[in-house]
Tab-separated table of C-alpha atoms and ligand atoms in Angstrom:
chain	number	residue	atom	x	y	z
A	1	MET	CA	108.102	88.672	97.910
A	2	SER	CA	105.641	90.268	95.511
A	3	GLN	CA	104.026	93.504	96.569
A	4	LEU	CA	100.412	93.164	97.700
A	5	GLN	CA	97.976	95.221	95.631
A	6	SER	CA	94.360	96.236	96.003
A	7	LEU	CA	91.907	94.166	93.942
A	8	ARG	CA	91.217	95.243	90.367
A	9	GLY	CA	88.500	97.907	90.290
A	10	MET	CA	88.869	98.600	94.039
A	11	VAL	CA	90.481	101.932	94.605
A	12	ASP	CA	92.193	103.573	97.587
A	13	LEU	CA	91.229	107.107	98.416
A	14	LEU	CA	94.287	109.028	99.567
A	15	PRO	CA	94.199	112.305	101.518
A	16	GLU	CA	94.479	114.280	98.258
A	17	GLN	CA	91.123	112.744	97.285
A	18	THR	CA	89.340	112.407	100.619
A	19	ARG	CA	89.420	116.152	101.159
A	20	HIS	CA	87.324	116.547	98.000
A	21	TRP	CA	85.017	113.683	99.003
A	22	GLN	CA	84.426	115.227	102.409
A	23	ASN	CA	83.553	118.506	100.757
A	24	VAL	CA	80.945	116.855	98.484
A	25	GLU	CA	79.558	114.878	101.411
A	26	ALA	CA	79.224	118.004	103.531
A	27	VAL	CA	77.372	119.907	100.774
A	28	ALA	CA	75.075	116.915	100.187
A	29	ARG	CA	74.328	116.557	103.899
A	30	GLU	CA	73.364	120.215	104.079
A	31	HIS	CA	71.005	119.914	101.107
A	32	PHE	CA	69.392	116.835	102.683
A	33	ARG	CA	69.008	118.604	106.014
A	34	ARG	CA	67.256	121.536	104.369
A	35	ALA	CA	64.934	119.147	102.505
A	36	GLY	CA	63.986	117.315	105.708
A	37	LEU	CA	65.708	114.031	104.817
A	38	GLU	CA	67.254	111.752	107.401
A	39	GLU	CA	70.148	109.370	107.006
A	40	ILE	CA	69.790	105.614	107.018
A	41	ARG	CA	72.731	103.181	107.205
A	42	THR	CA	72.231	99.578	106.165
A	43	PRO	CA	74.688	96.641	106.062
A	44	LEU	CA	76.989	96.175	103.070
A	45	LEU	CA	76.091	92.489	103.001
A	46	GLU	CA	72.557	91.232	102.391
A	47	VAL	CA	70.909	87.941	101.452
A	48	THR	CA	71.254	87.458	97.675
A	49	ASP	CA	67.519	87.001	97.321
A	50	LEU	CA	66.930	90.668	98.223
A	51	PHE	CA	68.622	91.830	95.025
A	52	ALA	CA	67.412	88.952	92.868
A	53	ARG	CA	63.820	89.825	93.809
A	54	GLY	CA	64.290	93.572	94.041
A	55	ILE	CA	66.400	94.499	91.048
A	56	GLY	CA	65.257	91.751	88.681
A	57	GLU	CA	66.915	88.512	87.594
A	58	ALA	CA	67.273	89.595	83.981
A	59	THR	CA	69.198	92.804	84.676
A	60	ASP	CA	72.948	93.108	84.114
A	61	VAL	CA	73.406	93.863	87.792
A	62	VAL	CA	71.855	90.610	89.024
A	63	GLY	CA	72.764	88.532	85.979
A	64	LYS	CA	76.478	89.171	85.886
A	65	GLU	CA	77.722	91.914	88.187
A	66	MET	CA	77.041	90.756	91.744
A	67	TYR	CA	79.633	89.709	94.319
A	68	SER	CA	77.801	86.712	95.744
A	69	PHE	CA	79.174	83.904	97.898
A	70	LEU	CA	78.108	81.315	100.452
A	71	ASP	CA	78.974	82.257	104.018
A	72	ARG	CA	80.064	79.680	106.599
A	73	GLY	CA	76.421	78.883	107.310
A	74	GLU	CA	75.868	78.129	103.603
A	75	ARG	CA	73.682	81.211	103.136
A	76	SER	CA	73.976	82.985	99.794
A	77	CYS	CA	75.151	86.521	100.575
A	78	THR	CA	75.788	89.469	98.255
A	79	LEU	CA	77.756	92.674	98.664
A	80	ARG	CA	75.171	95.323	97.884
A	81	PRO	CA	75.318	96.473	94.252
A	82	GLU	CA	73.005	99.432	94.971
A	83	GLY	CA	71.211	101.032	97.911
A	84	THR	CA	67.480	101.075	97.197
A	85	ALA	CA	66.678	97.414	97.834
A	86	SER	CA	68.429	97.541	101.229
A	87	VAL	CA	66.686	100.750	102.267
A	88	VAL	CA	63.308	99.286	101.339
A	89	ARG	CA	64.132	96.042	103.176
A	90	ALA	CA	65.075	98.018	106.303
A	91	ALA	CA	61.968	100.204	106.096
A	92	ILE	CA	59.753	97.114	105.909
A	93	GLN	CA	61.656	95.214	108.604
A	94	HIS	CA	61.461	98.083	111.106
A	95	GLY	CA	57.887	99.127	110.358
A	96	LEU	CA	58.890	102.604	109.150
A	97	LEU	CA	56.252	102.562	106.445
A	98	SER	CA	53.385	102.839	108.936
A	99	GLN	CA	54.919	106.054	110.291
A	100	GLY	CA	54.123	108.335	107.360
A	101	VAL	CA	56.284	109.379	104.428
A	102	GLN	CA	59.905	108.375	104.892
A	103	LYS	CA	62.416	110.742	103.336
A	104	LEU	CA	65.775	109.034	103.581
A	105	TRP	CA	69.315	109.413	102.260
A	106	TYR	CA	72.293	107.097	102.351
A	107	SER	CA	75.853	107.006	101.142
A	108	GLY	CA	78.584	104.433	100.885
A	109	PRO	CA	80.298	101.782	98.822
A	110	MET	CA	78.497	99.568	96.290
A	111	PHE	CA	79.967	96.533	94.519
A	112	ARG	CA	79.551	95.426	90.910
A	113	TYR	CA	81.793	93.077	88.996
A	114	GLU	CA	82.213	95.254	85.893
A	115	ARG	CA	85.078	96.020	83.560
A	116	PRO	CA	86.971	98.829	85.311
A	117	GLN	CA	87.541	102.028	83.316
A	118	ALA	CA	87.320	105.773	83.956
A	119	GLY	CA	84.175	106.349	86.020
A	120	ARG	CA	83.500	102.597	86.346
A	121	GLN	CA	84.861	100.580	89.251
A	122	ARG	CA	84.062	97.377	91.088
A	123	GLN	CA	83.815	99.117	94.412
A	124	PHE	CA	82.257	102.513	93.776
A	125	HIS	CA	80.325	104.923	95.931
A	126	GLN	CA	76.882	106.366	95.769
A	127	ILE	CA	74.897	109.010	97.549
A	128	GLY	CA	71.225	108.273	97.252
A	129	VAL	CA	67.809	109.507	98.252
A	130	GLU	CA	64.622	107.463	98.747
A	131	CYS	CA	61.250	109.004	99.397
A	132	LEU	CA	58.898	106.227	100.511
A	133	GLY	CA	55.153	106.829	100.701
A	134	ALA	CA	54.759	109.790	98.333
A	135	SER	CA	52.850	109.281	95.099
A	136	SER	CA	52.323	112.710	93.540
A	137	ALA	CA	53.995	114.127	90.441
A	138	ARG	CA	55.024	116.912	92.799
A	139	SER	CA	57.106	114.489	94.863
A	140	ASP	CA	58.879	113.307	91.696
A	141	VAL	CA	59.786	116.867	90.864
A	142	GLU	CA	60.786	117.772	94.426
A	143	THR	CA	63.121	114.748	94.397
A	144	ILE	CA	64.610	115.596	90.989
A	145	ALA	CA	65.087	119.232	92.042
A	146	LEU	CA	67.055	118.074	95.065
A	147	ALA	CA	69.546	116.246	92.814
A	148	TRP	CA	69.684	119.057	90.288
A	149	ASP	CA	70.308	121.775	92.896
A	150	LEU	CA	72.907	119.697	94.733
A	151	LEU	CA	74.901	119.144	91.544
A	152	ALA	CA	74.602	122.822	90.635
A	153	ASP	CA	75.692	123.879	94.118
A	154	LEU	CA	78.764	121.689	93.769
A	155	GLY	CA	79.680	123.781	90.750
A	156	LEU	CA	78.926	121.270	88.005
A	157	THR	CA	78.108	122.715	84.626
A	158	GLY	CA	77.086	121.237	81.277
A	159	LEU	CA	74.457	119.033	82.910
A	160	THR	CA	71.391	117.661	81.137
A	161	LEU	CA	68.323	116.220	82.787
A	162	GLU	CA	67.010	113.389	80.636
A	163	LEU	CA	63.485	112.470	81.451
A	164	ASN	CA	61.132	109.704	80.439
A	165	THR	CA	58.071	107.880	81.652
A	166	LEU	CA	57.872	104.118	81.895
A	167	GLY	CA	54.141	104.184	82.538
A	168	THR	CA	52.396	101.489	84.546
A	169	ALA	CA	53.034	97.742	84.467
A	170	ASP	CA	50.046	97.409	82.098
A	171	ASP	CA	51.414	100.101	79.787
A	172	ARG	CA	54.714	98.272	79.665
A	173	LYS	CA	53.029	94.932	79.002
A	174	ALA	CA	51.209	96.407	75.983
A	175	TYR	CA	54.376	98.050	74.761
A	176	ARG	CA	56.451	94.911	75.274
A	177	ASN	CA	54.328	93.059	72.686
A	178	THR	CA	54.687	95.865	70.147
A	179	LEU	CA	58.412	96.144	70.732
A	180	VAL	CA	59.055	92.401	70.613
A	181	SER	CA	57.265	91.921	67.298
A	182	TRP	CA	59.127	94.909	65.818
A	183	LEU	CA	62.492	93.596	67.079
A	184	GLU	CA	61.824	90.001	66.059
A	185	GLU	CA	61.587	91.115	62.447
A	186	ARG	CA	65.059	92.603	62.828
A	187	SER	CA	66.621	90.180	65.301
A	188	ASP	CA	69.567	89.433	62.983
A	189	GLN	CA	70.687	93.057	63.533
A	190	LEU	CA	70.656	92.756	67.340
A	191	ASP	CA	73.749	92.045	69.456
A	192	ALA	CA	73.889	88.668	71.206
A	193	ASP	CA	72.870	90.019	74.630
A	194	SER	CA	69.868	91.806	73.185
A	195	GLN	CA	68.765	88.691	71.303
A	196	LYS	CA	68.681	86.806	74.592
A	197	ARG	CA	66.655	89.593	76.142
A	198	LEU	CA	63.985	89.357	73.475
A	199	THR	CA	62.444	86.629	75.588
A	200	SER	CA	63.751	87.358	79.101
A	201	ASN	CA	63.407	91.145	79.403
A	202	PRO	CA	62.849	92.964	76.088
A	203	LEU	CA	62.568	96.484	77.547
A	204	ARG	CA	66.157	96.123	78.733
A	205	ILE	CA	67.217	96.115	75.081
A	206	LEU	CA	66.431	99.851	74.979
A	207	ASP	CA	69.259	100.292	77.513
A	208	SER	CA	71.799	98.443	75.307
A	209	LYS	CA	75.182	100.132	75.058
A	210	ASN	CA	75.875	98.332	71.743
A	211	PRO	CA	76.188	100.998	68.967
A	212	THR	CA	74.560	98.888	66.226
A	213	THR	CA	71.630	98.034	68.459
A	214	GLN	CA	71.344	101.665	69.495
A	215	ALA	CA	71.227	102.760	65.865
A	216	LEU	CA	68.523	100.196	65.092
A	217	LEU	CA	66.480	101.387	68.078
A	218	ASN	CA	66.301	104.918	66.694
A	219	ASP	CA	63.324	103.822	64.590
A	220	ALA	CA	61.752	101.462	67.137
A	221	PRO	CA	58.224	102.114	68.417
A	222	THR	CA	58.279	104.027	71.697
A	223	LEU	CA	56.524	103.391	74.972
A	224	GLN	CA	54.986	106.819	74.569
A	225	ALA	CA	52.427	105.535	72.076
A	226	ALA	CA	51.364	102.737	74.467
A	227	LEU	CA	50.772	104.968	77.487
A	228	SER	CA	47.353	105.026	79.107
A	229	ALA	CA	45.665	108.423	79.354
A	230	ASP	CA	46.392	108.572	83.099
A	231	SER	CA	50.084	107.812	82.656
A	232	ALA	CA	50.357	110.361	79.858
A	233	SER	CA	48.731	113.096	81.899
A	234	ARG	CA	50.863	112.272	84.923
A	235	PHE	CA	53.959	112.675	82.754
A	236	GLU	CA	52.582	115.987	81.412
A	237	GLU	CA	52.290	117.208	84.980
A	238	VAL	CA	55.866	116.233	85.853
A	239	GLN	CA	57.073	118.183	82.813
A	240	ARG	CA	54.900	121.177	83.644
A	241	LEU	CA	56.216	121.295	87.231
A	242	LEU	CA	59.821	121.021	86.097
A	243	ALA	CA	59.259	123.886	83.686
A	244	GLN	CA	57.697	125.891	86.472
A	245	LEU	CA	60.862	125.395	88.547
A	246	SER	CA	62.970	126.385	85.508
A	247	ILE	CA	64.726	123.036	85.524
A	248	PRO	CA	65.603	122.298	81.887
A	249	PHE	CA	65.098	118.745	80.622
A	250	THR	CA	65.006	116.731	77.450
A	251	HIS	CA	62.548	113.922	76.851
A	252	ASN	CA	64.553	110.795	76.038
A	253	THR	CA	62.016	108.173	74.920
A	254	ARG	CA	64.645	105.422	75.121
A	255	LEU	CA	65.640	105.963	78.733
A	256	VAL	CA	64.671	102.869	80.746
A	257	ARG	CA	67.309	102.693	83.536
A	258	GLY	CA	69.321	99.618	84.440
A	259	LEU	CA	67.085	98.208	87.163
A	260	ASP	CA	63.684	96.595	86.717
A	261	TYR	CA	61.763	98.259	89.519
A	262	TYR	CA	61.062	101.606	87.858
A	263	GLY	CA	57.677	102.802	86.584
A	264	HIS	CA	56.330	106.240	85.553
A	265	THR	CA	59.061	108.854	85.982
A	266	ALA	CA	62.608	107.800	85.110
A	267	PHE	CA	65.485	110.240	84.797
A	268	GLU	CA	69.205	110.567	84.431
A	269	ILE	CA	71.442	113.556	84.840
A	270	THR	CA	74.287	113.401	82.354
A	271	SER	CA	77.314	115.534	81.697
A	272	GLN	CA	79.169	116.283	78.485
A	273	GLN	CA	82.333	116.228	80.589
A	274	LEU	CA	82.106	112.491	81.293
A	275	GLY	CA	82.690	110.790	77.940
A	276	ALA	CA	81.331	107.254	77.695
A	277	GLN	CA	80.272	107.049	81.370
A	278	ALA	CA	78.030	110.112	80.995
A	279	THR	CA	75.471	109.473	83.716
A	280	VAL	CA	76.279	110.983	87.069
A	281	CYS	CA	72.870	110.535	88.681
A	282	GLY	CA	69.939	108.259	87.921
A	283	GLY	CA	66.609	107.535	89.466
A	284	GLY	CA	62.862	107.536	89.215
A	285	ARG	CA	59.657	106.194	90.592
A	286	TYR	CA	59.406	102.611	91.833
A	287	ASP	CA	55.893	102.125	93.155
A	288	GLY	CA	55.974	98.329	92.950
A	289	LEU	CA	59.174	97.568	94.821
A	290	VAL	CA	58.040	97.754	98.425
A	291	GLN	CA	55.255	95.277	97.807
A	292	GLN	CA	57.507	93.077	95.709
A	293	LEU	CA	59.825	92.808	98.718
A	294	GLY	CA	56.969	91.816	101.006
A	295	GLY	CA	55.917	95.214	102.375
A	296	PRO	CA	52.649	97.147	102.187
A	297	ALA	CA	51.815	98.751	98.828
A	298	THR	CA	53.857	101.962	99.022
A	299	PRO	CA	54.654	104.451	96.254
A	300	ALA	CA	58.249	105.608	96.167
A	301	VAL	CA	60.686	107.751	94.253
A	302	GLY	CA	64.459	108.154	94.550
A	303	TRP	CA	67.839	108.567	92.897
A	304	ALA	CA	71.493	107.721	93.329
A	305	LEU	CA	74.531	109.595	92.186
A	306	GLY	CA	77.948	108.125	91.516
A	307	MET	CA	80.631	109.778	93.630
A	308	GLU	CA	83.538	108.790	91.392
A	309	ARG	CA	81.900	110.257	88.297
A	310	LEU	CA	80.911	113.357	90.189
A	311	LEU	CA	84.467	113.884	91.406
A	312	LEU	CA	85.865	113.410	87.916
A	313	MET	CA	83.945	116.548	86.988
A	314	LEU	CA	84.797	118.654	89.994
A	315	ASP	CA	87.682	120.960	89.637
A	316	SER	CA	87.436	122.208	93.162
A	317	HIS	CA	89.940	123.631	95.542
A	318	VAL	CA	89.618	122.626	99.165
A	319	ASN	CA	91.533	124.661	101.681
A	320	THR	CA	93.402	122.354	104.034
A	321	ALA	CA	95.794	124.950	105.443
A	322	PRO	CA	96.082	125.004	109.228
A	323	ASP	CA	95.137	128.172	111.136
A	324	VAL	CA	98.595	128.400	112.646
A	325	TYR	CA	101.967	126.796	112.084
A	326	LEU	CA	103.914	126.370	115.298
A	327	VAL	CA	107.650	126.884	114.810
A	328	ASN	CA	109.641	125.682	117.838
A	329	ARG	CA	113.223	124.865	118.692
A	330	GLY	CA	115.165	124.257	121.934
A	331	ASP	CA	114.707	121.845	124.819
A	332	GLN	CA	112.269	123.956	126.811
A	333	ALA	CA	110.549	125.363	123.748
A	334	GLU	CA	109.800	121.961	122.231
A	335	THR	CA	108.133	120.761	125.431
A	336	ALA	CA	106.222	124.029	125.796
A	337	ALA	CA	105.122	123.845	122.128
A	338	LEU	CA	103.540	120.442	122.698
A	339	GLY	CA	101.328	121.916	125.450
A	340	LEU	CA	100.630	125.066	123.450
A	341	ALA	CA	99.531	123.097	120.357
A	342	ARG	CA	97.243	121.011	122.506
A	343	ALA	CA	95.660	124.038	124.194
A	344	LEU	CA	95.094	125.776	120.863
A	345	ARG	CA	93.589	122.659	119.282
A	346	ASN	CA	91.254	122.246	122.231
A	347	ALA	CA	90.281	125.887	121.706
A	348	GLY	CA	89.192	124.971	118.183
A	349	LEU	CA	92.187	125.989	116.070
A	350	ALA	CA	93.882	123.798	113.463
A	351	VAL	CA	97.517	123.730	114.515
A	352	GLU	CA	100.433	122.276	112.593
A	353	LEU	CA	103.145	121.505	115.147
A	354	ASP	CA	106.582	121.304	113.589
A	355	GLY	CA	108.109	118.250	115.211
A	356	SER	CA	111.448	118.318	113.396
A	357	GLY	CA	113.642	120.297	115.818
A	358	ALA	CA	115.250	121.722	112.666
A	359	ALA	CA	116.802	125.181	112.304
A	360	PHE	CA	114.328	128.072	112.473
A	361	GLY	CA	114.925	128.928	108.806
A	362	LYS	CA	113.874	125.481	107.671
A	363	GLN	CA	110.805	125.518	109.860
A	364	PHE	CA	109.779	128.923	108.490
A	365	LYS	CA	109.997	127.625	104.948
A	366	ARG	CA	107.667	124.797	105.867
A	367	ALA	CA	105.365	127.270	107.618
A	368	ASP	CA	105.125	129.317	104.414
A	369	ARG	CA	104.411	126.233	102.368
A	370	SER	CA	101.653	125.110	104.756
A	371	GLY	CA	99.434	128.019	103.750
A	372	ALA	CA	98.792	128.948	107.394
A	373	PRO	CA	98.018	132.641	107.835
A	374	LEU	CA	100.024	132.784	111.056
A	375	ALA	CA	103.242	131.309	112.416
A	376	LEU	CA	103.759	131.060	116.146
A	377	VAL	CA	107.393	131.085	117.128
A	378	LEU	CA	108.625	129.562	120.335
A	379	GLY	CA	112.334	129.380	121.225
A	380	ASP	CA	113.900	128.899	124.638
A	381	GLY	CA	114.230	132.716	124.888
A	382	GLU	CA	110.507	133.212	124.401
A	383	VAL	CA	109.741	130.491	126.956
A	384	THR	CA	111.897	132.219	129.555
A	385	GLN	CA	110.058	135.471	128.876
A	386	GLY	CA	106.687	133.696	128.886
A	387	LEU	CA	105.948	134.925	125.353
A	388	VAL	CA	105.215	133.505	121.948
A	389	ARG	CA	105.938	135.486	118.795
A	390	VAL	CA	103.063	135.733	116.350
A	391	LYS	CA	104.218	136.287	112.791
A	392	PRO	CA	101.695	136.879	109.997
A	393	LEU	CA	102.606	134.804	106.943
A	394	LEU	CA	100.005	136.265	104.603
A	395	GLY	CA	99.236	139.947	104.089
A	396	GLU	CA	100.818	142.944	105.712
A	397	GLY	CA	100.255	142.428	109.454
A	398	GLU	CA	102.877	143.313	112.087
A	399	GLU	CA	104.679	140.727	114.156
A	400	GLN	CA	103.706	140.795	117.812
A	401	SER	CA	104.243	138.887	121.027
A	402	LEU	CA	101.599	137.286	123.214
A	403	PRO	CA	101.859	135.584	126.571
A	404	TRP	CA	102.109	131.913	125.581
A	405	ARG	CA	100.631	130.338	128.660
A	406	ASP	CA	97.189	131.564	127.774
A	407	PRO	CA	97.278	132.381	124.067
A	408	ALA	CA	94.104	130.440	123.458
A	409	MET	CA	92.301	133.572	124.656
A	410	ASP	CA	93.926	135.967	122.215
A	411	LEU	CA	94.654	133.921	119.142
A	412	PRO	CA	91.159	133.250	117.855
A	413	GLU	CA	90.470	137.000	118.117
A	414	LEU	CA	93.700	137.798	116.350
A	415	LEU	CA	92.950	135.337	113.564
A	416	LYS	CA	89.501	136.816	113.169
A	417	SER	CA	90.928	140.337	112.932
A	418	LEU	CA	93.176	139.083	110.127
A	419	GLY	CA	90.100	137.673	108.425
A	420	CYS	CA	91.490	134.140	108.775
A	421	HIS	CA	89.176	132.251	111.049
B	1	ATP	P1	75.586	102.621	83.872
B	1	ATP	O1	74.542	102.607	82.822
B	1	ATP	O2	76.621	103.709	83.690
B	1	ATP	O3	76.194	101.271	84.165
B	1	ATP	P2	73.658	102.221	85.918
B	1	ATP	O4	72.372	102.477	85.245
B	1	ATP	O5	74.137	100.831	86.108
B	1	ATP	O6	74.820	103.068	85.196
B	1	ATP	P3	72.671	103.014	88.511
B	1	ATP	O7	72.506	101.637	88.989
B	1	ATP	O8	71.491	103.827	88.208
B	1	ATP	O9	73.682	103.034	87.283
B	1	ATP	O10	73.569	103.827	89.556
B	1	ATP	C1	73.460	105.229	89.717
B	1	ATP	C2	74.807	105.903	89.455
B	1	ATP	O11	75.875	105.196	90.089
B	1	ATP	C3	75.228	105.909	87.987
B	1	ATP	O12	74.607	106.959	87.316
B	1	ATP	C4	76.711	106.109	88.102
B	1	ATP	O13	77.028	107.482	88.316
B	1	ATP	C5	77.063	105.326	89.336
B	1	ATP	N1	77.614	104.004	88.980
B	1	ATP	C6	76.931	102.885	88.622
B	1	ATP	N2	77.770	101.865	88.402
B	1	ATP	C7	79.026	102.338	88.639
B	1	ATP	C8	80.348	101.773	88.604
B	1	ATP	N3	80.546	100.504	88.308
B	1	ATP	N4	81.410	102.558	88.894
B	1	ATP	C9	81.226	103.876	89.210
B	1	ATP	N5	80.013	104.467	89.275
B	1	ATP	C10	78.926	103.713	88.987
B	2	MG	MG1	75.521	99.589	85.087
C-alpha cells in the first residue's frame, strides 16, 4: 500500500519546530498584552462571499488562490485566506464596533492555493493585528511600531520598513486614469496577467512580480502626484511620527499590497535574508472595509506577519532541557520514581523520568545528554534508606542526598541555588 502523505504545500510542524513557534507566539502575546490588545478567534471556514466582497474579486487571492467548495447544504464556503475580513465580520456581527476602539490580535492557519516554495505554502500561518475605530496618523504609527518592535525583539536584523500611501478612493480614481493611459501606450510590454488587469484592476499591476513589467513600471507615473492635499499632509505626518520614534523607513511609491481594501498608509517589512519571498509583514489602513462588509463606517489599520517566513530568519536557541533527570533502577525504586516524578511535576518542575530500567551507566549518559542541570538517582538501596541522591550534571556542585518522600520541598530551592530554576 502506498504511504499516505500530507497535501502539497501543507506542512507538519514537528517538535523541533514547534518549540520555536511557541517561543515566537509567547513573545508576540507579551507585546500585544503591553499594547492593550486582546485576542480574537474566528472560524477557519467562512462564506465565500465574505472574501469576494472584502478582499476584492480582481485580486490574486480571490481570483485564483482560494480553497472554496460547496458544503452539504450547497453553500459556497472558503477556508480563510487571510484574517482581516473574518475579524471585521465578527466585529460587525457581535456589535463590537459600538463599544469604542477595538484593538485585536489573532493567529492561526490561512489557506491559499499557491505554488509552494521556500516561504510560500498552501497552509501557512499568520499573526495579525487589527485596530478598528482609530483614524489618526498616530494610530498608524503606533500599529507599525508594534510590528517593528516585535520583530526586533525576536532578534531579526536586516529589516526594512517600506512605506507608501494609497490616498483616498478619489485619489486612486484620478491616478487610475493616468496610469491606464500610460500603460495602454505600452501594453505590448506587459505580461498577460497585467494586460487583463488594465481593465479589471489596474493598480494591481504595480504589484506584479513579473520582472519585465516591474522594469517598465520604474518610469510609470506615481500615485504621489495624484494625491489630494489632505492625503499628502496625512502621509507627511505618518513619516514625521515614524522619524520621531527613530523607526527607519523607505518610501516605496510602487507598494500597493495584494488586497484591495487598503487606502492611505500601506507598509511592508522586508528582510534581505528572505530572497524572493522578502516580505515578512504587511499591512496598512483600510477605512472602507467595515462599511463594505455591511458595518458602520469605521476607520481601521492593521497588519499580518507570516510565521513561516519569520521562522526562516530566526536562528534561535530554545532551551527544552528538563529541570531534573530522574535515574531509577530496581523494583521498588521504579515504583517510587513514578510517584516522585509526579510529585515534582505537580510542584512545578520539568522532570524527565527514565522509563527504560536500563543499567545506571546508560541512564546517566542519557541524563547528561538531556541538558538537565540535576540528576536524581533512586535505586532500591536509596528507597530503603528513604533518600534520593541529587547529582549536579552541570558546574561544580557536590552530590548530596535528600529525603525522597518530600523532596518537592527542597528541590526547587536547590535548583534555585544552582541558578537553574
Ligand atoms: P506575497 O506578495 O508574498 O504573496 P501577500 O501580499 O500575498 O504576500 P499578505 O496577504 O499581505 O501577503 O499576507 C501577509 C504576510 O503573510 C506576508 O507578508 C507573508 O509573510 C505571509 N504570507 C502570505 N502568503 C503566504 C504563503 N502562501 N505562504 C507563507 N506565507 C505567506
Ligand atoms: Mg500573495
